[in-house]
CSV table of C-alpha atoms and ligand atoms in Angstrom, one decimal:
chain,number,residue,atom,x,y,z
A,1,UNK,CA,31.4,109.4,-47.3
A,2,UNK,CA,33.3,111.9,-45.8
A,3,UNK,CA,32.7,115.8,-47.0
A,4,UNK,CA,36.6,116.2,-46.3
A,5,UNK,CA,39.4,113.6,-46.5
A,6,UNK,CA,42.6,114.5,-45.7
A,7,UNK,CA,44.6,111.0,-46.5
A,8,UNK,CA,48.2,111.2,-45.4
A,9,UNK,CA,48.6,114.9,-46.2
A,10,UNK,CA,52.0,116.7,-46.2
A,11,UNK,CA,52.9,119.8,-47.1
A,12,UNK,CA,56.4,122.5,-46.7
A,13,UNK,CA,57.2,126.1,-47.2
A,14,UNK,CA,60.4,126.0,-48.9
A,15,UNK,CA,62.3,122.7,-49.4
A,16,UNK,CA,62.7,122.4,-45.6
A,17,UNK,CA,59.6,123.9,-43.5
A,18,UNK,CA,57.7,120.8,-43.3
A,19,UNK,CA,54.8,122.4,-41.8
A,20,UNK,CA,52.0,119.4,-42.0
A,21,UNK,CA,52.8,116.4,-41.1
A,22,UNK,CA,50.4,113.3,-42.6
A,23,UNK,CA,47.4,115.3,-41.7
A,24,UNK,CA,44.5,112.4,-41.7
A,25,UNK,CA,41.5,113.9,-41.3
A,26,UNK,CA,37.7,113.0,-42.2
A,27,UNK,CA,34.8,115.7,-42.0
A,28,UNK,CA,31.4,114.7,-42.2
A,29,UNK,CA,28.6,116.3,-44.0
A,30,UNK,CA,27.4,118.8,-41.4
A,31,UNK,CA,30.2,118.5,-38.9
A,32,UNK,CA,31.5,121.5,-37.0
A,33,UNK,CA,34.9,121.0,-36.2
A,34,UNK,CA,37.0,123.9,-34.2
A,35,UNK,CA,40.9,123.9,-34.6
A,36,UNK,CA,43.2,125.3,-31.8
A,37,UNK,CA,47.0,125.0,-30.9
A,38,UNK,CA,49.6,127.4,-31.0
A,39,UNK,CA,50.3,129.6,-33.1
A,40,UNK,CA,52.5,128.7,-35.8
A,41,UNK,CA,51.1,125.2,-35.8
A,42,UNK,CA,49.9,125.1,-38.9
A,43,UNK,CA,46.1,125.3,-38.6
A,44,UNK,CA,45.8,128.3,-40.9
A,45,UNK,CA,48.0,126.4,-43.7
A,46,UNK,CA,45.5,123.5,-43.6
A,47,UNK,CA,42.4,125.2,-43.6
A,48,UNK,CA,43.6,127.0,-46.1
A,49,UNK,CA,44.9,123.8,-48.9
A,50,UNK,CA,40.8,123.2,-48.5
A,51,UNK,CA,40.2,125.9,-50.7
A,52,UNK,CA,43.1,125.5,-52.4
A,53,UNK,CA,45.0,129.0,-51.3
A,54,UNK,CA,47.7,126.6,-50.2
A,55,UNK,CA,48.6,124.0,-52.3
A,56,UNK,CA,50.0,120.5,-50.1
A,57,UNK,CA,52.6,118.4,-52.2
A,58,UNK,CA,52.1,114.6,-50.4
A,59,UNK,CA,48.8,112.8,-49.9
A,60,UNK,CA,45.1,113.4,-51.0
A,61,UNK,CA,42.7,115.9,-50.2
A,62,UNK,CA,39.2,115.4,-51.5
A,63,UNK,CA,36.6,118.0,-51.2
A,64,UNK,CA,32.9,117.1,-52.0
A,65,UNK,CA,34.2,113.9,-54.1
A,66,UNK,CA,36.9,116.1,-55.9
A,67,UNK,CA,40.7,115.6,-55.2
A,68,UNK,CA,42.5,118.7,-55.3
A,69,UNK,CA,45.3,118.3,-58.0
A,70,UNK,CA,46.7,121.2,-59.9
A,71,UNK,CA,43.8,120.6,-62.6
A,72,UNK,CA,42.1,124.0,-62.4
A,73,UNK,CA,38.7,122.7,-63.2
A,74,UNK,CA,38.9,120.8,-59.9
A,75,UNK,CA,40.0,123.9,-58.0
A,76,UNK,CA,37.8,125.9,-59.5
A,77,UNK,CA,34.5,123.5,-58.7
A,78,UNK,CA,36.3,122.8,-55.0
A,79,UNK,CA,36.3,126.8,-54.5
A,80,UNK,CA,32.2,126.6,-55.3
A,81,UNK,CA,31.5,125.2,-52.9
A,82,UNK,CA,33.9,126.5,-49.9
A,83,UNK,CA,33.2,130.0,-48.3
A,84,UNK,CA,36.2,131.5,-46.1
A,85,UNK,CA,36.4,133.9,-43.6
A,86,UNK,CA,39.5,135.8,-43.2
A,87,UNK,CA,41.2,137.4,-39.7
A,88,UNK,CA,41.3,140.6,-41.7
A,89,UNK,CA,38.1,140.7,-43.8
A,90,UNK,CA,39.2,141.5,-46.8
A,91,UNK,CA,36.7,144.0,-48.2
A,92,UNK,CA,36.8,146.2,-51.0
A,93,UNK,CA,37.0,149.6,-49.1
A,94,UNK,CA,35.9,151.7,-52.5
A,95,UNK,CA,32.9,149.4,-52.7
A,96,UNK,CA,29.4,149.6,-50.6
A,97,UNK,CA,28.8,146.7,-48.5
A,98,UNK,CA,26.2,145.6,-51.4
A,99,UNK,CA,28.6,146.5,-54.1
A,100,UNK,CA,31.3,144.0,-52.1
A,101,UNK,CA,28.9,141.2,-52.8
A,102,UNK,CA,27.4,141.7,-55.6
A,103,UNK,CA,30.5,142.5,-57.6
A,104,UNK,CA,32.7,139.4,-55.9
A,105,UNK,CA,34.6,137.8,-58.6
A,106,UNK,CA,33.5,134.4,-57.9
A,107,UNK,CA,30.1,135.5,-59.0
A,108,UNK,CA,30.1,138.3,-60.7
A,109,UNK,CA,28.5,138.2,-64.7
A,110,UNK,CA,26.8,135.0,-63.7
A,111,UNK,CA,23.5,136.3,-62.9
A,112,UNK,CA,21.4,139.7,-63.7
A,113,UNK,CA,22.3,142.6,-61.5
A,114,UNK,CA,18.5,142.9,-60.0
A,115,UNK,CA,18.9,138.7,-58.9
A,116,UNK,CA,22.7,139.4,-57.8
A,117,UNK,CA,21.3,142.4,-55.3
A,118,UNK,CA,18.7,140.1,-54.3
A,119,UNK,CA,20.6,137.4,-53.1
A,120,UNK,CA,23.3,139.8,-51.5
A,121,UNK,CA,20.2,141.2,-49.4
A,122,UNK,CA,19.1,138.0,-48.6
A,123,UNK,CA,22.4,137.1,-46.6
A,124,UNK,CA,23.2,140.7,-45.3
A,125,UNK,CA,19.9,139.9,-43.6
A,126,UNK,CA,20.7,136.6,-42.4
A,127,UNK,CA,24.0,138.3,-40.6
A,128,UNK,CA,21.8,141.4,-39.7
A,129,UNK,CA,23.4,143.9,-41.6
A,130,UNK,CA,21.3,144.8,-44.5
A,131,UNK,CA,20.4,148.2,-43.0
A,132,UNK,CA,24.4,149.3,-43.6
A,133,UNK,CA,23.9,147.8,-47.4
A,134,UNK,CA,24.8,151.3,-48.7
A,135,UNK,CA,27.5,152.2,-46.7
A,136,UNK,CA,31.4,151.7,-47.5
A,137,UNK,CA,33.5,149.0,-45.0
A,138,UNK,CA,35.3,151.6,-43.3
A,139,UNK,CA,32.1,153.2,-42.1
A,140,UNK,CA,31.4,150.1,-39.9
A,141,UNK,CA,32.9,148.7,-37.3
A,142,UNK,CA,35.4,146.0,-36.8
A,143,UNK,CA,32.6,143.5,-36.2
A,144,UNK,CA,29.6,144.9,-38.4
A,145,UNK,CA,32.7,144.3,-41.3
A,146,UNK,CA,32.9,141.2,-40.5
A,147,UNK,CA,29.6,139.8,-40.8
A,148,UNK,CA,29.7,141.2,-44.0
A,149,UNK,CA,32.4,139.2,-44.7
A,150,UNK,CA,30.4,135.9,-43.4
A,151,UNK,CA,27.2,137.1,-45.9
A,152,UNK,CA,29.8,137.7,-48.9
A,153,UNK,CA,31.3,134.0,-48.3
A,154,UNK,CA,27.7,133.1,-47.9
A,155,UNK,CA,26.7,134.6,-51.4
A,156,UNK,CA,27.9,131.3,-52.9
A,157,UNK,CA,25.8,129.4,-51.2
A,158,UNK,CA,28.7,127.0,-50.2
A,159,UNK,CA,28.4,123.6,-48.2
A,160,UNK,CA,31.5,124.1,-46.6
A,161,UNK,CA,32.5,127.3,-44.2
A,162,UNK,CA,35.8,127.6,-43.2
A,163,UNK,CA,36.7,130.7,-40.8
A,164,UNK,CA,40.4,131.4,-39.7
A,165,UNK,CA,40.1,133.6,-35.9
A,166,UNK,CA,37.5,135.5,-37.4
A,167,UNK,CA,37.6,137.0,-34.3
A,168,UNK,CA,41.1,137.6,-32.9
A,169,UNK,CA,41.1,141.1,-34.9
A,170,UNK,CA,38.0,142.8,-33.5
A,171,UNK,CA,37.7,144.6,-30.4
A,172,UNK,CA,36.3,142.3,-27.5
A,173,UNK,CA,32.9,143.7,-27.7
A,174,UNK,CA,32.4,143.0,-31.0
A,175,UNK,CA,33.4,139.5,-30.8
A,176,UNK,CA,29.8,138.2,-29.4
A,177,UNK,CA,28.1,140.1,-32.2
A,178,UNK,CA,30.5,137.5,-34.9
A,179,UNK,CA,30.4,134.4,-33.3
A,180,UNK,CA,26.4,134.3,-32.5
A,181,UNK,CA,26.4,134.8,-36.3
A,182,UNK,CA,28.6,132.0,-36.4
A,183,UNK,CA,26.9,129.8,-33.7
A,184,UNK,CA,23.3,130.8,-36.0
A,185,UNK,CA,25.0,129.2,-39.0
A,186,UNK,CA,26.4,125.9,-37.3
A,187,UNK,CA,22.7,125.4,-36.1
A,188,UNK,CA,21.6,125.5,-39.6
A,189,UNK,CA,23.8,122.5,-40.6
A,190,UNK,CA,26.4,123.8,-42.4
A,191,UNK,CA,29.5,122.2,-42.5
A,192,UNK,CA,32.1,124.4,-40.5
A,193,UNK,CA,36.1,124.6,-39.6
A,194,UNK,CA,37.1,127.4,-37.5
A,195,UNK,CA,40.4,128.5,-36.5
A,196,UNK,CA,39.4,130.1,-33.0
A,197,UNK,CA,40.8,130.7,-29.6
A,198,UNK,CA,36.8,130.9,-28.4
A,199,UNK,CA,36.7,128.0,-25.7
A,200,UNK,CA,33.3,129.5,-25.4
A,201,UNK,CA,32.6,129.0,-29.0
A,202,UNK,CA,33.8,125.6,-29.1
A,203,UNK,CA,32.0,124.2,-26.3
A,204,UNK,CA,28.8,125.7,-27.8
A,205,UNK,CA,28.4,124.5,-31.2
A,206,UNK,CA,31.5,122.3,-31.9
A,207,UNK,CA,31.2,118.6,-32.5
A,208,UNK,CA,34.7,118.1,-32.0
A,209,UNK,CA,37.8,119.8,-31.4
A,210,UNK,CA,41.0,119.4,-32.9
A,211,UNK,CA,44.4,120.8,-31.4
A,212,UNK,CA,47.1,120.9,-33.6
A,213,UNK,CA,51.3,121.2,-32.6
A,214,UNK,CA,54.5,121.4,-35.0
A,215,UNK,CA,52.2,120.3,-38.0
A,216,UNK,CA,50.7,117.7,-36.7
A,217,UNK,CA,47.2,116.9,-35.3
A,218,UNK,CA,48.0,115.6,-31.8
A,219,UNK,CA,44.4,115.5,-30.5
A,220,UNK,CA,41.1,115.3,-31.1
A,221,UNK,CA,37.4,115.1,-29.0
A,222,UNK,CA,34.3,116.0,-28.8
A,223,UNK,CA,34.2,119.5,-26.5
A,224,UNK,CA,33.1,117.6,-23.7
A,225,UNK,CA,35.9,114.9,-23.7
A,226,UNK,CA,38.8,117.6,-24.5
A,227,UNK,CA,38.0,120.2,-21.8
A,228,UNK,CA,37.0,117.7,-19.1
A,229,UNK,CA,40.3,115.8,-19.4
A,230,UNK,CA,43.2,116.4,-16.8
B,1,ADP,P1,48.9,128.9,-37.4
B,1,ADP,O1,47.7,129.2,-38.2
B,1,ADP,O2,48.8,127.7,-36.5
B,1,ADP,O3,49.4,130.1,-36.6
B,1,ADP,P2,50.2,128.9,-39.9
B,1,ADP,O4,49.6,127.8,-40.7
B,1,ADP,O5,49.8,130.3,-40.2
B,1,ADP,O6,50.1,128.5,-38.4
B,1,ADP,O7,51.8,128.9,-40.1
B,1,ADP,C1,52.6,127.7,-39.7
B,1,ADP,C2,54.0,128.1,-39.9
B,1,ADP,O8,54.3,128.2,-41.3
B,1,ADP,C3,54.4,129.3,-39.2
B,1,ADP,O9,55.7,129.1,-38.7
B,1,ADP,C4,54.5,130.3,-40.4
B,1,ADP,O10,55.5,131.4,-40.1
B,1,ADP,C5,54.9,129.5,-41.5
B,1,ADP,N1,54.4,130.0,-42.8
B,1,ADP,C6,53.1,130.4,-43.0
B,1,ADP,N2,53.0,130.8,-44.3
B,1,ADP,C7,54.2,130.7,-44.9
B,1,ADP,C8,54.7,130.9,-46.2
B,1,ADP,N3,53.9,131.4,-47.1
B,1,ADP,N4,56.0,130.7,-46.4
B,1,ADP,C9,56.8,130.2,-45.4
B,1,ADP,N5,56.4,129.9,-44.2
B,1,ADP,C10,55.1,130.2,-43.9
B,2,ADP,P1,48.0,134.2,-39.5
B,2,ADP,O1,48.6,133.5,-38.2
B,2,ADP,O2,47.0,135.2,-39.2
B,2,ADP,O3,47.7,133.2,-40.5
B,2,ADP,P2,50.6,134.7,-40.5
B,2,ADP,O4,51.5,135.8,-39.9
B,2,ADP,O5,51.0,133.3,-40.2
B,2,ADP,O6,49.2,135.1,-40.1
B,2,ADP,O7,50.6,134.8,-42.1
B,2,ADP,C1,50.2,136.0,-42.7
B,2,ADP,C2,50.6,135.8,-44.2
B,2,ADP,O8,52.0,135.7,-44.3
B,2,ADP,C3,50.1,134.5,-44.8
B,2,ADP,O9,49.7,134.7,-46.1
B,2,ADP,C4,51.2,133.5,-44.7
B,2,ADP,O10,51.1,132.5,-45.6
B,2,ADP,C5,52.4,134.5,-44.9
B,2,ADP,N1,53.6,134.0,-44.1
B,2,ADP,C6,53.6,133.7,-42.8
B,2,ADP,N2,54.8,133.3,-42.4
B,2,ADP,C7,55.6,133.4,-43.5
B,2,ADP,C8,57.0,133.2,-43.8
B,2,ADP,N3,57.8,132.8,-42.8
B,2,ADP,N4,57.4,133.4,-45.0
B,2,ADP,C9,56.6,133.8,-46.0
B,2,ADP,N5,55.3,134.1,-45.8
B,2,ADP,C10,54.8,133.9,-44.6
Protein backbone atom coordinates (compact mmCIF):
# COMPACT_ATOMS: atom_id res chain seq x y z
CA UNK A 1 0.00 0.00 0.00
CA UNK A 2 1.20 3.02 -1.34
CA UNK A 3 2.01 6.07 1.34
CA UNK A 4 0.78 8.47 -1.56
CA UNK A 5 -1.75 7.82 -4.36
CA UNK A 6 -2.37 10.24 -6.64
CA UNK A 7 -5.35 8.47 -8.86
CA UNK A 8 -6.25 10.51 -11.94
CA UNK A 9 -5.65 13.78 -10.25
CA UNK A 10 -6.67 17.14 -11.90
CA UNK A 11 -6.61 20.35 -10.75
CA UNK A 12 -6.98 24.43 -12.36
CA UNK A 13 -6.40 27.96 -11.16
CA UNK A 14 -9.32 29.67 -12.34
CA UNK A 15 -11.92 28.00 -14.63
CA UNK A 16 -9.35 27.72 -17.37
CA UNK A 17 -5.58 27.15 -16.03
CA UNK A 18 -5.62 23.50 -16.04
CA UNK A 19 -2.40 23.16 -14.38
CA UNK A 20 -2.39 19.15 -13.52
CA UNK A 21 -3.14 17.02 -15.74
CA UNK A 22 -4.34 13.23 -14.44
CA UNK A 23 -1.36 13.15 -12.13
CA UNK A 24 -1.08 9.23 -11.28
CA UNK A 25 1.37 8.87 -8.92
CA UNK A 26 2.21 6.09 -6.08
CA UNK A 27 4.82 6.75 -3.25
CA UNK A 28 5.98 4.09 -1.15
CA UNK A 29 6.66 4.11 2.48
CA UNK A 30 10.22 5.38 2.58
CA UNK A 31 10.57 6.46 -1.01
CA UNK A 32 12.60 9.52 -1.85
CA UNK A 33 11.36 10.87 -4.92
CA UNK A 34 12.95 14.35 -6.43
CA UNK A 35 10.75 16.46 -8.84
CA UNK A 36 12.25 18.64 -11.66
CA UNK A 37 10.97 20.34 -14.91
CA UNK A 38 10.46 23.82 -15.72
CA UNK A 39 9.36 26.18 -14.02
CA UNK A 40 5.84 26.83 -14.11
CA UNK A 41 5.17 23.12 -14.51
CA UNK A 42 3.32 22.58 -11.83
CA UNK A 43 5.50 20.73 -9.34
CA UNK A 44 5.07 23.16 -6.57
CA UNK A 45 1.01 22.95 -7.03
CA UNK A 46 1.29 19.18 -6.53
CA UNK A 47 3.47 18.95 -3.74
CA UNK A 48 1.61 21.30 -2.35
CA UNK A 49 -2.42 19.45 -2.71
CA UNK A 50 -0.33 16.73 -0.41
CA UNK A 51 -0.70 18.83 2.46
CA UNK A 52 -3.65 20.18 1.37
CA UNK A 53 -2.37 24.10 0.81
CA UNK A 54 -3.77 23.46 -2.70
CA UNK A 55 -6.90 21.89 -3.01
CA UNK A 56 -7.20 19.56 -6.67
CA UNK A 57 -10.91 19.37 -7.92
CA UNK A 58 -10.76 15.81 -10.15
CA UNK A 59 -9.40 12.44 -8.99
CA UNK A 60 -8.21 11.05 -5.48
CA UNK A 61 -5.40 11.76 -3.34
CA UNK A 62 -4.87 9.55 -0.38
CA UNK A 63 -2.28 10.30 2.17
CA UNK A 64 -1.48 7.59 4.87
CA UNK A 65 -4.95 5.83 4.02
CA UNK A 66 -6.86 9.23 4.19
CA UNK A 67 -8.41 10.84 0.98
CA UNK A 68 -8.17 14.42 1.01
CA UNK A 69 -11.87 15.77 0.67
CA UNK A 70 -12.89 19.01 2.00
CA UNK A 71 -13.72 17.20 5.43
CA UNK A 72 -11.43 19.11 7.76
CA UNK A 73 -10.90 16.22 10.04
CA UNK A 74 -9.13 14.48 7.10
CA UNK A 75 -7.04 17.60 6.39
CA UNK A 76 -6.27 18.17 9.61
CA UNK A 77 -5.04 14.28 10.42
CA UNK A 78 -3.28 14.48 6.65
CA UNK A 79 -1.38 17.76 7.84
CA UNK A 80 0.00 15.49 11.07
CA UNK A 81 1.66 13.77 9.50
CA UNK A 82 3.33 15.91 6.46
CA UNK A 83 6.17 18.35 7.26
CA UNK A 84 7.01 21.10 4.48
CA UNK A 85 9.77 23.00 3.67
CA UNK A 86 9.33 26.29 2.07
CA UNK A 87 11.72 28.30 -0.67
CA UNK A 88 11.41 31.18 1.75
CA UNK A 89 11.33 29.71 5.24
CA UNK A 90 8.84 31.13 6.67
CA UNK A 91 9.94 32.00 10.21
CA UNK A 92 8.52 34.16 12.76
CA UNK A 93 11.21 36.98 12.73
CA UNK A 94 10.01 38.34 16.42
CA UNK A 95 10.41 34.82 17.68
CA UNK A 96 13.87 32.97 18.86
CA UNK A 97 14.67 30.04 16.75
CA UNK A 98 13.34 27.89 19.98
CA UNK A 99 10.37 30.17 20.36
CA UNK A 100 9.57 29.35 16.28
CA UNK A 101 9.15 25.80 17.31
CA UNK A 102 7.92 25.57 20.30
CA UNK A 103 5.17 28.09 19.71
CA UNK A 104 4.16 26.49 15.96
CA UNK A 105 0.57 26.40 15.78
CA UNK A 106 0.32 22.85 14.77
CA UNK A 107 1.61 22.00 18.19
CA UNK A 108 1.28 24.50 20.30
CA UNK A 109 -1.01 23.84 23.87
CA UNK A 110 -0.64 20.16 23.14
CA UNK A 111 2.19 19.47 25.44
CA UNK A 112 3.91 21.24 28.64
CA UNK A 113 6.26 23.97 27.76
CA UNK A 114 9.38 22.09 29.54
CA UNK A 115 8.47 18.74 27.02
CA UNK A 116 7.75 21.26 23.96
CA UNK A 117 11.51 22.83 24.47
CA UNK A 118 12.65 19.45 24.78
CA UNK A 119 11.57 18.14 21.68
CA UNK A 120 12.45 21.49 19.76
CA UNK A 121 16.19 20.88 21.12
CA UNK A 122 16.14 17.54 20.12
CA UNK A 123 15.64 18.36 16.26
CA UNK A 124 17.63 21.75 16.33
CA UNK A 125 20.29 19.24 17.15
CA UNK A 126 19.63 16.79 14.57
CA UNK A 127 20.00 19.81 11.90
CA UNK A 128 23.00 21.18 14.00
CA UNK A 129 21.70 24.31 15.06
CA UNK A 130 20.82 24.18 18.65
CA UNK A 131 23.66 26.39 19.62
CA UNK A 132 21.71 29.51 17.68
CA UNK A 133 18.41 28.28 19.82
CA UNK A 134 18.26 31.79 21.42
CA UNK A 135 18.83 33.82 18.65
CA UNK A 136 16.09 35.51 16.31
CA UNK A 137 15.93 34.22 12.31
CA UNK A 138 17.41 37.28 11.02
CA UNK A 139 20.52 36.85 13.04
CA UNK A 140 21.39 33.71 11.02
CA UNK A 141 22.14 33.16 7.74
CA UNK A 142 20.17 32.17 4.76
CA UNK A 143 21.11 28.51 5.25
CA UNK A 144 21.45 28.24 9.29
CA UNK A 145 17.43 29.65 8.67
CA UNK A 146 16.69 27.12 6.91
CA UNK A 147 17.61 24.13 8.77
CA UNK A 148 15.62 25.60 11.22
CA UNK A 149 12.92 25.38 9.09
CA UNK A 150 13.72 21.51 8.35
CA UNK A 151 13.84 20.93 12.55
CA UNK A 152 10.47 23.08 12.91
CA UNK A 153 8.74 20.67 10.09
CA UNK A 154 10.41 17.98 11.94
CA UNK A 155 8.82 18.90 15.36
CA UNK A 156 5.81 16.86 14.25
CA UNK A 157 7.48 14.06 13.86
CA UNK A 158 5.80 13.58 10.35
CA UNK A 159 6.27 10.39 8.05
CA UNK A 160 6.16 12.39 5.08
CA UNK A 161 8.74 15.43 4.12
CA UNK A 162 7.95 17.44 1.37
CA UNK A 163 10.58 20.33 0.53
CA UNK A 164 9.87 22.82 -2.51
CA UNK A 165 13.80 24.21 -3.82
CA UNK A 166 14.67 24.51 -0.33
CA UNK A 167 17.62 25.58 -1.79
CA UNK A 168 17.15 27.97 -4.79
CA UNK A 169 16.95 31.08 -2.22
CA UNK A 170 20.25 30.69 -0.33
CA UNK A 171 23.52 31.76 -1.41
CA UNK A 172 25.57 28.89 -3.14
CA UNK A 173 27.67 28.32 -0.20
CA UNK A 174 25.11 27.65 1.98
CA UNK A 175 23.40 25.26 -0.11
CA UNK A 176 25.77 22.09 0.85
CA UNK A 177 25.13 23.03 4.53
CA UNK A 178 20.86 22.31 3.67
CA UNK A 179 21.01 19.56 1.46
CA UNK A 180 23.61 17.22 3.66
CA UNK A 181 20.80 17.93 6.28
CA UNK A 182 18.51 16.81 3.71
CA UNK A 183 20.66 13.80 2.37
CA UNK A 184 21.03 12.83 6.54
CA UNK A 185 17.25 12.63 6.75
CA UNK A 186 16.59 10.51 3.42
CA UNK A 187 19.19 8.04 5.04
CA UNK A 188 17.06 7.69 7.99
CA UNK A 189 14.03 6.50 5.99
CA UNK A 190 11.81 9.07 5.87
CA UNK A 191 9.55 9.46 3.17
CA UNK A 192 10.69 12.55 0.99
CA UNK A 193 9.46 14.78 -2.17
CA UNK A 194 11.70 17.51 -3.18
CA UNK A 195 11.15 20.16 -5.59
CA UNK A 196 15.05 20.72 -6.44
CA UNK A 197 17.20 21.75 -9.37
CA UNK A 198 20.28 19.70 -7.24
CA UNK A 199 21.26 16.99 -10.01
CA UNK A 200 23.79 16.38 -7.36
CA UNK A 201 21.16 15.84 -4.75
CA UNK A 202 19.23 13.67 -6.82
CA UNK A 203 21.68 11.36 -7.86
CA UNK A 204 22.74 10.99 -4.21
CA UNK A 205 19.77 10.04 -2.26
CA UNK A 206 16.91 9.88 -4.81
CA UNK A 207 15.10 6.60 -5.61
CA UNK A 208 13.60 8.06 -8.55
CA UNK A 209 13.18 11.15 -10.35
CA UNK A 210 10.28 12.61 -11.74
CA UNK A 211 10.25 15.46 -14.42
CA UNK A 212 7.19 17.19 -14.90
CA UNK A 213 6.01 19.64 -18.28
CA UNK A 214 2.67 21.68 -18.80
CA UNK A 215 1.04 19.71 -15.82
CA UNK A 216 1.84 16.68 -16.58
CA UNK A 217 4.30 14.03 -15.37
CA UNK A 218 6.17 13.07 -18.65
CA UNK A 219 8.92 10.97 -17.04
CA UNK A 220 9.94 9.08 -14.52
CA UNK A 221 13.45 6.82 -13.39
CA UNK A 222 15.44 5.89 -11.05
CA UNK A 223 18.65 8.54 -11.10
CA UNK A 224 20.60 6.22 -12.83
CA UNK A 225 18.17 5.42 -15.74
CA UNK A 226 17.14 9.30 -16.18
CA UNK A 227 20.66 10.91 -16.31
CA UNK A 228 22.29 8.05 -18.31
CA UNK A 229 19.68 8.23 -21.05
CA UNK A 230 20.45 10.13 -24.49
P1 LIG B 1 6.46 25.15 -10.64
O1 LIG B 1 6.56 24.78 -9.20
O2 LIG B 1 6.72 24.00 -11.55
O3 LIG B 1 7.27 26.37 -10.99
P2 LIG B 1 3.81 26.04 -9.95
O4 LIG B 1 3.06 24.85 -9.45
O5 LIG B 1 4.36 27.00 -8.95
O6 LIG B 1 4.94 25.52 -10.93
O7 LIG B 1 2.90 26.87 -10.93
C1 LIG B 1 2.36 26.29 -12.10
C2 LIG B 1 1.62 27.36 -12.85
O8 LIG B 1 0.47 27.73 -12.12
C3 LIG B 1 2.42 28.63 -13.08
O9 LIG B 1 2.11 29.09 -14.39
C4 LIG B 1 1.91 29.57 -12.03
O10 LIG B 1 1.99 30.93 -12.43
C5 LIG B 1 0.47 29.14 -11.90
N1 LIG B 1 -0.04 29.38 -10.54
C6 LIG B 1 0.53 29.01 -9.39
N2 LIG B 1 -0.23 29.36 -8.34
C7 LIG B 1 -1.31 29.98 -8.86
C8 LIG B 1 -2.47 30.58 -8.29
N3 LIG B 1 -2.67 30.60 -6.96
N4 LIG B 1 -3.38 31.11 -9.13
C9 LIG B 1 -3.19 31.08 -10.46
N5 LIG B 1 -2.14 30.52 -11.07
C10 LIG B 1 -1.20 29.98 -10.27
P1 LIG C 1 7.27 29.25 -6.72
O1 LIG C 1 7.73 28.95 -8.13
O2 LIG C 1 8.39 29.48 -5.77
O3 LIG C 1 6.22 28.31 -6.22
P2 LIG C 1 5.42 31.20 -7.65
O4 LIG C 1 5.83 32.54 -8.16
O5 LIG C 1 4.96 30.15 -8.60
O6 LIG C 1 6.61 30.69 -6.76
O7 LIG C 1 4.25 31.38 -6.58
C1 LIG C 1 4.36 32.20 -5.45
C2 LIG C 1 2.97 32.33 -4.86
O8 LIG C 1 2.12 33.05 -5.77
C3 LIG C 1 2.29 30.98 -4.65
O9 LIG C 1 1.51 31.03 -3.48
C4 LIG C 1 1.44 30.79 -5.87
O10 LIG C 1 0.33 29.97 -5.58
C5 LIG C 1 1.04 32.24 -6.19
N1 LIG C 1 0.88 32.44 -7.64
C6 LIG C 1 1.75 32.10 -8.62
N2 LIG C 1 1.29 32.42 -9.83
C7 LIG C 1 0.07 32.99 -9.62
C8 LIG C 1 -0.90 33.55 -10.49
N3 LIG C 1 -0.76 33.57 -11.82
N4 LIG C 1 -2.02 34.06 -9.91
C9 LIG C 1 -2.17 34.03 -8.59
N5 LIG C 1 -1.29 33.54 -7.73
C10 LIG C 1 -0.16 33.01 -8.23
Amino acid sequence: EPIIRFDKVNKWYGNDFHVLKDIDLNVAKGERIVICGPSGSGKSTLIRCINRLEEHQQGHLIVDGTELTDDIKAIDQVRKEVGMVFQQFNLFPHLTVLENLTLSPMWVGKMPKKEAEEKAMAQLERVRIANQAGKYPLQLSGGQQQRVAIARALCLTPKIMLFDEPTSALDPEMIKEVLDVMIELANQGITMICVTHEMGFAKAVADRVIFMDQGQIVEQNTPHEFFNNP
